Amino acid sequence: MKHKRHFRKILTRKFPELYDSILQDTENRYWQISKDTNFSKKSTNPLDKRLDLMAYFLATILTLREKRFDFQTIKSVCMEIALEFVRPKNGLQKWLKKLPPKLIDTQLSHLFLKRMHKKISRKGHEDGFRAELITDKKETYGLGYGIDILECGICKLFSKYKAREYTPILCEVDKITSNLAGLELIRKGTIANGADKCDFRFKKK
């Protein structure tokens, strides 16, 4: 799990005196939680692949909650970890993150999106995601790309561990990744906040 280094970097900086204890408790919780996300490694739905990372976020959240840190502190830690995880580390990575929106109108992209829609519209596992790609330009501010999450694997996982109230924190990460791609995220609601679906729509900046 290469992403662990990002957690360790932030946790070390935020909690230098408690770091060893937090890390050990997080690891123990993760190995328990990961039993519920093992299916993601072989799932036919590519959206499920992110659930292993979400299991580590959940383990971190549960550890900090047990140590009596308040919601805002936990949110701050999660957002710093997420930013460290997604930020480009060099010029090439920065360029690559801005590339997909520029390719939306190509024939290759249309074929890719059609194939992707077929995969994500079917659940690979009962605890995973189900979604639909939206390619009608009238429904996507002229971009030709949007996505509706109809079933959220993250919400299911967090609910199972009675941590549903923390799920909206991870929804905010979508704004960061959209911005890095040169897009403005427009979203009316999320499942985590009680909506029927998460509607991702984007505008080019």
Short mmCIF file of C-alpha atoms in Angstrom, two decimals:
data_model
loop_
_atom_site.label_atom_id
_atom_site.label_comp_id
_atom_site.label_asym_id
_atom_site.label_seq_id
_atom_site.Cartn_x
_atom_site.Cartn_y
_atom_site.Cartn_z
CA MET A 1 0.00 0.00 0.00
CA LYS A 2 2.04 2.90 -1.31
CA HIS A 3 -0.46 5.44 -0.03
CA LYS A 4 0.44 4.69 3.59
CA ARG A 5 3.42 7.01 3.37
CA HIS A 6 1.09 9.98 2.91
CA PHE A 7 -0.81 9.08 6.07
CA ARG A 8 2.41 8.67 8.00
CA LYS A 9 3.81 11.98 6.83
CA ILE A 10 0.78 13.96 8.00
CA LEU A 11 0.19 12.00 11.21
CA THR A 12 3.83 12.44 12.21
CA ARG A 13 3.60 16.18 11.72
CA LYS A 14 0.22 16.59 13.44
CA PHE A 15 0.77 14.24 16.38
CA PRO A 16 4.52 13.83 17.03
CA GLU A 17 4.04 12.56 20.58
CA LEU A 18 1.17 10.18 19.80
CA TYR A 19 2.33 9.05 16.37
CA ASP A 20 3.50 5.53 17.34
CA SER A 21 0.29 4.78 19.18
CA ILE A 22 -1.90 6.20 16.41
CA LEU A 23 -0.04 4.31 13.71
CA GLN A 24 -0.22 0.98 15.54
CA ASP A 25 -3.93 1.33 16.29
CA THR A 26 -4.62 2.42 12.71
CA GLU A 27 -2.75 -0.57 11.30
CA ASN A 28 -4.64 -2.97 13.56
CA ARG A 29 -7.97 -1.48 12.56
CA TYR A 30 -7.07 -1.43 8.88
CA TRP A 31 -6.29 -5.15 8.77
CA GLN A 32 -9.69 -5.82 10.29
CA ILE A 33 -11.57 -3.41 8.00
CA SER A 34 -9.69 -4.58 4.90
CA LYS A 35 -11.41 -7.95 5.21
CA ASP A 36 -14.57 -6.13 4.16
CA THR A 37 -12.89 -4.49 1.15
CA ASN A 38 -10.84 -7.41 -0.18
CA PHE A 39 -13.43 -7.89 -2.90
CA SER A 40 -12.39 -4.55 -4.42
CA LYS A 41 -9.13 -6.00 -5.74
CA LYS A 42 -10.98 -8.36 -8.08
CA SER A 43 -14.18 -6.42 -8.61
CA THR A 44 -15.39 -5.93 -12.19
CA ASN A 45 -16.46 -2.40 -11.25
CA PRO A 46 -13.37 -0.13 -11.39
CA LEU A 47 -14.86 2.33 -8.89
CA ASP A 48 -14.50 -0.33 -6.20
CA LYS A 49 -10.71 -0.16 -6.47
CA ARG A 50 -10.63 2.92 -4.26
CA LEU A 51 -12.19 1.08 -1.32
CA ASP A 52 -8.88 -0.23 0.00
CA LEU A 53 -7.65 3.35 0.37
CA MET A 54 -10.96 4.27 1.99
CA ALA A 55 -10.48 1.42 4.47
CA TYR A 56 -7.25 3.06 5.61
CA PHE A 57 -8.95 6.44 5.90
CA LEU A 58 -11.67 4.79 7.99
CA ALA A 59 -9.09 3.09 10.21
CA THR A 60 -7.40 6.44 10.79
CA ILE A 61 -10.70 8.16 11.57
CA LEU A 62 -11.78 5.48 14.04
CA THR A 63 -8.40 5.64 15.78
CA LEU A 64 -8.55 9.42 16.15
CA ARG A 65 -12.15 9.25 17.34
CA GLU A 66 -11.23 6.71 19.99
CA LYS A 67 -8.48 9.05 21.17
CA ARG A 68 -11.12 11.74 21.71
CA PHE A 69 -10.19 14.09 18.88
CA ASP A 70 -13.14 16.20 17.75
CA PHE A 71 -14.74 16.18 14.32
CA GLN A 72 -12.96 19.30 13.04
CA THR A 73 -9.55 17.93 13.99
CA ILE A 74 -10.29 14.63 12.26
CA LYS A 75 -11.56 16.48 9.20
CA SER A 76 -8.43 18.63 9.08
CA VAL A 77 -6.18 15.56 9.25
CA CYS A 78 -8.11 13.76 6.51
CA MET A 79 -8.05 16.76 4.19
CA GLU A 80 -4.30 17.23 4.65
CA ILE A 81 -3.69 13.56 3.89
CA ALA A 82 -5.94 13.73 0.83
CA LEU A 83 -4.19 16.85 -0.47
CA GLU A 84 -0.80 15.22 0.03
CA PHE A 85 -2.06 12.12 -1.79
CA VAL A 86 -3.46 13.84 -4.91
CA ARG A 87 -1.16 16.82 -5.39
CA PRO A 88 1.19 16.58 -8.39
CA LYS A 89 4.75 15.82 -7.33
CA ASN A 90 6.33 17.19 -10.50
CA GLY A 91 5.55 19.00 -13.73
CA LEU A 92 4.73 15.81 -15.64
CA GLN A 93 2.15 14.72 -13.07
CA LYS A 94 0.60 18.20 -13.12
CA TRP A 95 0.30 18.03 -16.92
CA LEU A 96 -1.17 14.52 -16.85
CA LYS A 97 -3.89 15.54 -14.39
CA LYS A 98 -5.03 18.28 -16.76
CA LEU A 99 -4.97 16.01 -19.83
CA PRO A 100 -8.26 14.01 -19.56
CA PRO A 101 -10.62 17.01 -20.02
CA LYS A 102 -8.75 17.92 -23.19
CA LEU A 103 -9.39 14.47 -24.64
CA ILE A 104 -13.13 14.26 -23.93
CA ASP A 105 -14.19 15.05 -27.52
CA THR A 106 -11.88 12.52 -29.16
CA GLN A 107 -13.11 9.28 -30.70
CA LEU A 108 -10.84 7.27 -28.43
CA SER A 109 -12.36 8.95 -25.39
CA HIS A 110 -15.89 8.19 -26.59
CA LEU A 111 -15.04 4.51 -26.92
CA PHE A 112 -13.39 4.49 -23.49
CA LEU A 113 -16.36 6.18 -21.82
CA LYS A 114 -18.80 3.77 -23.43
CA ARG A 115 -16.82 0.82 -22.13
CA MET A 116 -16.42 2.44 -18.71
CA HIS A 117 -20.16 3.08 -18.44
CA LYS A 118 -20.85 -0.59 -19.02
CA LYS A 119 -18.51 -1.54 -16.17
CA ILE A 120 -19.56 0.98 -13.55
CA SER A 121 -23.30 0.61 -14.16
CA ARG A 122 -23.15 -2.92 -12.78
CA LYS A 123 -22.26 -3.75 -9.22
CA GLY A 124 -19.14 -5.87 -8.90
CA HIS A 125 -20.14 -6.63 -5.31
CA GLU A 126 -23.12 -5.89 -3.09
CA ASP A 127 -20.96 -3.61 -0.91
CA GLY A 128 -19.50 -1.71 -3.85
CA PHE A 129 -20.39 1.13 -6.19
CA ARG A 130 -22.94 1.51 -8.96
CA ALA A 131 -22.90 4.55 -11.23
CA GLU A 132 -23.78 5.97 -14.61
CA LEU A 133 -21.71 8.08 -16.97
CA ILE A 134 -23.45 11.09 -18.48
CA THR A 135 -22.16 12.17 -21.91
CA ASP A 136 -24.98 14.41 -23.14
CA LYS A 137 -23.48 17.89 -23.48
CA LYS A 138 -26.80 19.49 -22.56
CA GLU A 139 -26.65 17.78 -19.18
CA THR A 140 -22.94 18.38 -18.58
CA TYR A 141 -22.44 22.11 -19.19
CA GLY A 142 -21.08 21.40 -22.66
CA LEU A 143 -18.24 19.20 -21.43
CA GLY A 144 -19.68 15.86 -22.50
CA TYR A 145 -18.73 14.13 -19.26
CA GLY A 146 -20.43 13.69 -15.92
CA ILE A 147 -21.13 10.88 -13.51
CA ASP A 148 -23.98 9.94 -11.19
CA ILE A 149 -23.05 7.72 -8.25
CA LEU A 150 -26.19 5.69 -7.50
CA GLU A 151 -24.74 3.44 -4.80
CA CYS A 152 -21.70 4.51 -2.80
CA GLY A 153 -19.32 1.85 -1.53
CA ILE A 154 -17.70 4.35 0.83
CA CYS A 155 -21.01 5.15 2.53
CA LYS A 156 -21.74 1.44 2.89
CA LEU A 157 -18.33 0.80 4.45
CA PHE A 158 -18.47 3.73 6.87
CA SER A 159 -22.04 2.86 7.86
CA LYS A 160 -20.99 -0.68 8.71
CA TYR A 161 -18.49 0.71 11.21
CA LYS A 162 -20.91 3.34 12.56
CA ALA A 163 -18.88 6.22 11.16
CA ARG A 164 -21.31 7.51 8.52
CA GLU A 165 -21.05 11.08 9.82
CA TYR A 166 -17.44 11.25 8.60
CA THR A 167 -18.22 10.26 5.01
CA PRO A 168 -18.90 13.85 3.80
CA ILE A 169 -15.28 14.71 4.61
CA LEU A 170 -14.16 12.51 1.73
CA CYS A 171 -16.73 14.08 -0.59
CA GLU A 172 -14.77 17.33 -0.30
CA VAL A 173 -11.71 15.67 -1.80
CA ASP A 174 -13.56 15.61 -5.13
CA LYS A 175 -13.28 19.39 -5.29
CA ILE A 176 -9.50 19.14 -4.96
CA THR A 177 -9.09 16.52 -7.69
CA SER A 178 -11.42 18.43 -10.02
CA ASN A 179 -9.45 21.62 -9.53
CA LEU A 180 -6.19 19.83 -10.32
CA ALA A 181 -7.75 18.70 -13.61
CA GLY A 182 -8.61 22.29 -14.46
CA LEU A 183 -12.31 21.74 -13.78
CA GLU A 184 -14.90 23.31 -11.51
CA LEU A 185 -17.00 20.68 -9.74
CA ILE A 186 -20.74 21.38 -9.70
CA ARG A 187 -22.73 19.05 -7.51
CA LYS A 188 -26.26 19.42 -6.16
CA GLY A 189 -26.04 16.63 -3.61
CA THR A 190 -24.27 13.56 -2.31
CA ILE A 191 -25.47 10.28 -0.85
CA ALA A 192 -23.32 10.98 2.21
CA ASN A 193 -25.38 14.11 2.87
CA GLY A 194 -28.74 12.43 2.30
CA ALA A 195 -29.31 12.82 -1.46
CA ASP A 196 -30.47 9.97 -3.68
CA LYS A 197 -27.28 10.18 -5.71
CA CYS A 198 -23.99 12.02 -6.08
CA ASP A 199 -24.23 14.08 -9.26
CA PHE A 200 -20.81 15.05 -10.59
CA ARG A 201 -20.90 17.79 -13.23
CA PHE A 202 -17.96 19.88 -14.34
CA LYS A 203 -17.12 23.13 -16.07
CA LYS A 204 -13.79 23.92 -17.67
CA LYS A 205 -12.01 26.80 -15.97
#
